[in-house]
mmCIF file of C-alpha atoms in Angstrom:
data_model
loop_
_atom_site.group_PDB
_atom_site.id
_atom_site.type_symbol
_atom_site.label_atom_id
_atom_site.label_comp_id
_atom_site.label_asym_id
_atom_site.label_seq_id
_atom_site.Cartn_x
_atom_site.Cartn_y
_atom_site.Cartn_z
ATOM 1 C CA ASP A 288 30.405 -63.683 40.449
ATOM 2 C CA TYR A 289 32.697 -60.986 41.736
ATOM 3 C CA PRO A 290 33.980 -58.242 39.439
ATOM 4 C CA VAL A 291 37.654 -58.636 38.593
ATOM 5 C CA ASN A 292 39.966 -56.037 37.118
ATOM 6 C CA GLU A 293 41.338 -57.847 34.075
ATOM 7 C CA LEU A 294 43.951 -55.229 33.222
ATOM 8 C CA LEU A 295 47.516 -56.500 33.503
ATOM 9 C CA ASN A 296 48.604 -53.263 35.092
ATOM 10 C CA PRO A 297 45.663 -51.667 36.914
ATOM 11 C CA PRO A 298 45.847 -47.842 36.829
ATOM 12 C CA ASP A 299 46.830 -45.939 39.906
ATOM 13 C CA ILE A 300 43.594 -44.569 41.372
ATOM 14 C CA SER A 301 45.472 -41.580 42.751
ATOM 15 C CA ARG A 302 46.445 -40.594 39.202
ATOM 16 C CA SER A 303 42.995 -41.072 37.595
ATOM 17 C CA ASP A 304 40.705 -38.250 36.479
ATOM 18 C CA PHE A 305 37.870 -36.896 38.590
ATOM 19 C CA PRO A 306 34.664 -38.992 38.545
ATOM 20 C CA LEU A 307 32.376 -38.106 35.632
ATOM 21 C CA ARG A 308 28.952 -36.796 36.547
ATOM 22 C CA VAL A 309 26.215 -36.628 33.931
ATOM 23 C CA VAL A 310 23.024 -34.620 34.419
ATOM 24 C CA VAL A 311 20.111 -35.502 32.145
ATOM 25 C CA THR A 312 17.439 -32.827 31.715
ATOM 26 C CA VAL A 313 14.120 -33.790 30.150
ATOM 27 C CA ARG A 314 12.496 -30.950 28.217
ATOM 28 C CA MET A 315 8.780 -30.947 27.489
ATOM 29 C CA PRO A 316 7.407 -28.642 24.787
ATOM 30 C CA PRO A 317 4.306 -26.616 25.693
ATOM 31 C CA GLN A 318 0.824 -27.745 24.721
ATOM 32 C CA PHE A 319 -2.117 -25.691 23.533
ATOM 33 C CA GLU A 320 -5.261 -25.754 25.618
ATOM 34 C CA ALA A 321 -8.687 -24.115 25.712
ATOM 35 C CA PRO A 322 -9.740 -21.610 24.447
ATOM 36 C CA THR A 323 -7.324 -22.319 21.564
ATOM 37 C CA PRO A 324 -9.397 -23.434 18.512
ATOM 38 C CA ARG A 325 -9.132 -27.217 18.077
ATOM 39 C CA TYR A 326 -8.860 -29.457 15.037
ATOM 40 C CA VAL A 327 -12.046 -31.397 14.304
ATOM 41 C CA CYS A 328 -12.605 -34.919 12.990
ATOM 42 C CA GLU A 329 -15.163 -35.006 10.195
ATOM 43 C CA GLY A 330 -16.736 -38.304 9.192
ATOM 44 C CA GLY A 331 -15.618 -41.788 10.111
ATOM 45 C CA THR A 332 -16.084 -43.502 13.444
ATOM 46 C CA LEU A 333 -14.595 -40.591 15.409
ATOM 47 C CA ALA A 334 -16.648 -37.796 13.837
ATOM 48 C CA GLY A 335 -16.956 -34.791 16.107
ATOM 49 C CA ASN A 336 -13.845 -35.496 18.171
ATOM 50 C CA THR A 337 -11.534 -32.536 18.637
ATOM 51 C CA TYR A 338 -7.757 -32.395 18.983
ATOM 52 C CA ARG A 339 -5.298 -29.812 20.256
ATOM 53 C CA ALA A 340 -2.890 -30.310 17.344
ATOM 54 C CA ARG A 341 -2.909 -31.531 13.748
ATOM 55 C CA THR A 342 -0.667 -34.587 14.144
ATOM 56 C CA PRO A 343 -2.798 -36.436 16.754
ATOM 57 C CA CYS A 344 -5.868 -35.475 14.731
ATOM 58 C CA ILE A 345 -4.456 -37.120 11.602
ATOM 59 C CA ILE A 346 -3.190 -40.188 13.446
ATOM 60 C CA THR A 347 -6.409 -40.802 15.347
ATOM 61 C CA CYS A 348 -9.143 -39.370 13.129
ATOM 62 C CA GLU A 349 -7.843 -40.365 9.708
ATOM 63 C CA ALA A 350 -5.621 -43.399 10.280
ATOM 64 C CA GLU A 351 -7.755 -45.074 12.950
ATOM 65 C CA GLY A 352 -11.232 -43.647 12.429
ATOM 66 C CA GLY A 353 -11.342 -43.245 8.665
ATOM 67 C CA GLY A 354 -12.384 -39.603 8.868
ATOM 68 C CA VAL A 355 -10.875 -36.319 7.715
ATOM 69 C CA CYS A 356 -9.010 -33.933 10.007
ATOM 70 C CA ARG A 357 -10.296 -30.392 9.528
ATOM 71 C CA THR A 358 -8.433 -27.238 10.461
ATOM 72 C CA PRO A 359 -10.552 -25.003 12.728
ATOM 73 C CA ARG A 360 -12.314 -22.305 10.697
ATOM 74 C CA LEU A 361 -13.783 -18.945 11.694
ATOM 75 C CA THR A 362 -16.014 -16.809 9.473
ATOM 76 C CA VAL A 363 -16.293 -13.031 9.324
ATOM 77 C CA GLU A 364 -18.294 -10.534 7.296
ATOM 78 C CA ILE A 365 -16.961 -7.372 5.708
ATOM 79 C CA GLY A 366 -17.117 -4.541 8.239
ATOM 80 C CA ASN A 367 -16.661 -6.840 11.218
ATOM 81 C CA CYS A 368 -13.561 -8.184 12.948
ATOM 82 C CA VAL A 369 -12.630 -11.731 13.862
ATOM 83 C CA SER A 370 -10.346 -12.732 16.706
ATOM 84 C CA PHE A 371 -9.318 -15.799 18.639
ATOM 85 C CA THR A 372 -7.161 -16.503 21.664
ATOM 86 C CA ALA A 373 -4.413 -19.093 21.886
ATOM 87 C CA ARG A 374 -3.393 -20.453 25.289
ATOM 88 C CA ALA A 375 -0.434 -22.704 26.037
ATOM 89 C CA SER A 376 0.972 -24.306 29.154
ATOM 90 C CA ASN A 377 3.861 -26.537 30.195
ATOM 91 C CA ARG A 378 4.239 -29.041 33.025
ATOM 92 C CA GLU A 379 7.862 -28.065 33.520
ATOM 93 C CA PRO A 380 7.919 -26.154 36.844
ATOM 94 C CA GLY A 381 9.062 -22.553 36.601
ATOM 95 C CA SER A 382 9.286 -22.551 32.812
ATOM 96 C CA THR A 383 8.443 -19.500 30.718
ATOM 97 C CA ILE A 384 6.263 -19.745 27.612
ATOM 98 C CA SER A 385 5.728 -17.411 24.669
ATOM 99 C CA ILE A 386 3.363 -17.654 21.688
ATOM 100 C CA LYS A 387 4.567 -16.584 18.238
ATOM 101 C CA PHE A 388 2.230 -15.947 15.299
ATOM 102 C CA LEU A 389 3.764 -16.722 11.915
ATOM 103 C CA THR A 390 3.607 -14.404 8.906
ATOM 104 C CA GLU A 391 2.693 -17.201 6.471
ATOM 105 C CA GLY A 392 0.568 -20.323 6.613
ATOM 106 C CA PRO A 393 1.784 -23.673 5.243
ATOM 107 C CA ASP A 394 -1.294 -24.224 3.065
ATOM 108 C CA VAL A 395 -3.053 -20.878 2.573
ATOM 109 C CA VAL A 396 -1.742 -17.299 2.554
ATOM 110 C CA SER A 397 -1.992 -15.298 5.771
ATOM 111 C CA PRO A 398 -3.260 -11.696 5.981
ATOM 112 C CA SER A 399 -0.573 -9.040 5.724
ATOM 113 C CA PRO A 400 1.024 -8.494 9.158
ATOM 114 C CA SER A 401 0.263 -4.773 8.823
ATOM 115 C CA ARG A 402 -3.455 -5.602 8.832
ATOM 116 C CA VAL A 403 -3.370 -7.942 11.810
ATOM 117 C CA THR A 404 -3.415 -6.950 15.462
ATOM 118 C CA ILE A 405 -1.560 -9.322 17.778
ATOM 119 C CA GLY A 406 -1.791 -8.785 21.490
ATOM 120 C CA PRO A 407 1.062 -9.256 23.966
ATOM 121 C CA ASP A 408 1.802 -12.420 25.883
ATOM 122 C CA GLU A 409 -0.676 -12.294 28.746
ATOM 123 C CA PRO A 410 0.511 -13.934 31.987
ATOM 124 C CA THR A 411 -1.751 -15.924 34.274
ATOM 125 C CA PRO A 412 -2.558 -14.676 37.786
ATOM 126 C CA THR A 413 -2.037 -17.107 40.639
ATOM 127 C CA PHE A 414 -1.824 -16.970 44.418
ATOM 128 C CA ILE A 415 1.062 -18.026 46.637
ATOM 129 C CA ALA A 416 1.827 -17.818 50.328
ATOM 130 C CA ASP A 417 3.031 -14.389 51.386
ATOM 131 C CA PRO A 418 6.850 -14.460 51.006
ATOM 132 C CA ASP A 419 7.077 -11.836 53.754
ATOM 133 C CA GLY A 420 5.460 -14.199 56.223
ATOM 134 C CA GLY A 421 1.980 -12.693 56.198
ATOM 135 C CA GLU A 422 -1.095 -14.784 56.875
ATOM 136 C CA GLY A 423 -2.851 -14.146 53.578
ATOM 137 C CA LEU A 424 -2.098 -15.095 49.988
ATOM 138 C CA VAL A 425 -0.291 -12.854 47.514
ATOM 139 C CA GLU A 426 -1.297 -12.573 43.858
ATOM 140 C CA ILE A 427 1.513 -12.964 41.339
ATOM 141 C CA PHE A 428 1.610 -13.321 37.549
ATOM 142 C CA VAL A 429 3.364 -16.242 35.884
ATOM 143 C CA MET A 430 4.277 -16.842 32.232
ATOM 144 C CA ASN A 431 2.967 -20.401 32.323
ATOM 145 C CA PRO A 432 0.194 -20.741 31.172
ATOM 146 C CA ILE A 433 0.266 -17.870 28.669
ATOM 147 C CA THR A 434 -2.415 -16.434 26.341
ATOM 148 C CA LYS A 435 -2.263 -14.303 23.204
ATOM 149 C CA THR A 436 -4.980 -12.849 20.961
ATOM 150 C CA TRP A 437 -5.026 -12.486 17.159
ATOM 151 C CA THR A 438 -7.441 -10.039 15.450
ATOM 152 C CA PHE A 439 -8.184 -9.309 11.784
ATOM 153 C CA CYS A 440 -10.641 -6.801 10.285
ATOM 154 C CA PRO A 441 -11.239 -7.519 6.566
ATOM 155 C CA ASN A 442 -12.311 -4.968 3.993
ATOM 156 C CA THR A 443 -13.939 -5.242 0.558
ATOM 157 C CA VAL A 444 -10.825 -6.624 -1.175
ATOM 158 C CA ASP A 445 -10.959 -9.644 1.145
ATOM 159 C CA ALA A 446 -14.469 -10.760 0.188
ATOM 160 C CA GLY A 447 -14.567 -14.468 -0.617
ATOM 161 C CA ARG A 448 -10.962 -15.110 0.425
ATOM 162 C CA LEU A 449 -9.637 -17.771 2.747
ATOM 163 C CA TYR A 450 -6.691 -17.006 5.027
ATOM 164 C CA GLN A 451 -4.675 -18.908 7.598
ATOM 165 C CA ALA A 452 -3.402 -17.695 10.951
ATOM 166 C CA CYS A 453 -0.655 -19.999 12.229
ATOM 167 C CA PHE A 454 1.218 -19.985 15.520
ATOM 168 C CA VAL A 455 3.540 -21.915 17.812
ATOM 169 C CA ALA A 456 4.247 -21.918 21.531
ATOM 170 C CA TYR A 457 7.809 -22.241 22.783
ATOM 171 C CA ASN A 458 10.202 -21.628 25.648
ATOM 172 C CA PRO A 459 11.965 -18.317 24.869
ATOM 173 C CA VAL A 460 14.848 -19.195 27.165
ATOM 174 C CA ILE A 461 15.705 -22.210 24.990
ATOM 175 C CA GLY A 462 14.485 -20.793 21.674
ATOM 176 C CA LEU A 463 12.582 -22.233 18.712
ATOM 177 C CA THR A 464 14.028 -25.721 19.001
ATOM 178 C CA PRO A 465 12.073 -28.984 18.499
ATOM 179 C CA GLU A 466 12.389 -30.017 22.141
ATOM 180 C CA ALA A 467 10.929 -26.717 23.367
ATOM 181 C CA THR A 468 8.399 -25.821 20.631
ATOM 182 C CA THR A 469 4.948 -27.099 19.702
ATOM 183 C CA GLU A 470 4.102 -28.125 16.181
ATOM 184 C CA VAL A 471 2.545 -25.389 14.037
ATOM 185 C CA ASN A 472 -1.163 -24.876 14.716
ATOM 186 C CA CYS A 473 -3.383 -23.009 12.256
ATOM 187 C CA VAL A 474 -6.831 -21.435 12.139
ATOM 188 C CA GLU A 475 -8.599 -20.736 8.848
ATOM 189 C CA ILE A 476 -10.305 -17.370 8.388
ATOM 190 C CA GLU A 477 -13.103 -17.309 5.805
ATOM 191 C CA VAL A 478 -14.245 -13.853 4.684
ATOM 192 C CA LEU A 479 -17.877 -14.104 3.603
ATOM 193 C CA VAL A 480 -19.240 -12.527 0.434
ATOM 194 C CA THR A 481 -22.162 -10.312 1.392
ATOM 195 C CA ASN A 482 -24.789 -8.788 -0.877
ATOM 196 C CA PRO A 483 -24.381 -5.047 -1.482
ATOM 197 C CA LEU A 484 -26.633 -2.736 0.512
ATOM 198 C CA PHE A 485 -27.986 0.662 -0.462
ATOM 199 C CA ASP A 486 -26.547 3.431 1.688
ATOM 200 C CA ASN A 487 -27.232 7.110 2.225
ATOM 201 C CA PRO A 488 -28.248 9.196 0.361
ATOM 202 C CA SER A 489 -30.267 6.490 -1.436
ATOM 203 C CA PRO A 490 -34.026 6.884 -0.986
ATOM 204 C CA ALA A 491 -35.560 4.488 1.505
ATOM 205 C CA ASN A 492 -37.266 1.405 0.094
ATOM 206 C CA GLY A 493 -40.922 2.151 -0.674
ATOM 207 C CA SER A 494 -40.455 5.924 -0.342
ATOM 208 C CA THR A 495 -42.333 8.385 -2.606
ATOM 209 C CA ILE A 496 -40.690 11.151 -4.629
ATOM 210 C CA GLU A 497 -42.904 13.952 -5.891
ATOM 211 C CA GLY A 498 -42.369 15.547 -9.275
ATOM 212 C CA TYR A 499 -43.960 18.365 -11.255
ATOM 213 C CA VAL A 500 -44.697 18.604 -14.950
ATOM 214 C CA GLY A 501 -41.839 20.272 -16.770
ATOM 215 C CA CYS A 502 -39.370 19.872 -13.875
ATOM 216 C CA PRO A 503 -36.650 17.216 -13.765
ATOM 217 C CA VAL A 504 -36.653 14.735 -10.893
ATOM 218 C CA ASN A 505 -33.206 13.846 -9.539
ATOM 219 C CA PHE A 506 -32.101 11.572 -6.701
ATOM 220 C CA GLN A 507 -28.865 9.872 -5.760
ATOM 221 C CA MET A 508 -28.119 6.208 -5.180
ATOM 222 C CA ALA A 509 -25.190 4.840 -3.205
ATOM 223 C CA SER A 510 -24.191 1.372 -2.131
#
């Protein structure tokens, strides 16, 4: 068959509008990669499998394998600090990525932002041909992949508490939109309860204190 213009009065091509040109751009949100803590499948046929995000963990581990998807958990004792590094990348050439840590978790409270140290977006070094025509390679820094570190140092009021540190990766040029942002990832922070310890000036365990008849014996204890 040959196409036929079925209009009774075909329009004058010379008076028609300019041809319409449509450009379709496919956006791909970033993805988290190692060393970002991963979700873990517990129980079921896929026990021990790890996933970069919660949604694929639930779909695969729970719906298909009959297990339970567990949020990654880190433990820390009072007096120590806990930290982890998130890393994200994108296959979109030349794109820029940023990682944003949220002030609240969806399931468990997050530590106060004033007590958390968040590092800057750290670019990734790479080598390219010398743009000036030299024979060697030139080191440059790109914002894809990107890494960022989260650190928390609990004190005595945190003993026995469970916190969440949640974060997303996104393209800052586009903003926090679904087509340019990962789903929310979280890491649980468990602050261990430790037994109290005697501190100075408490006498050492097994030490001997001499006393004399008629004189009081005093010593201090601290913990």
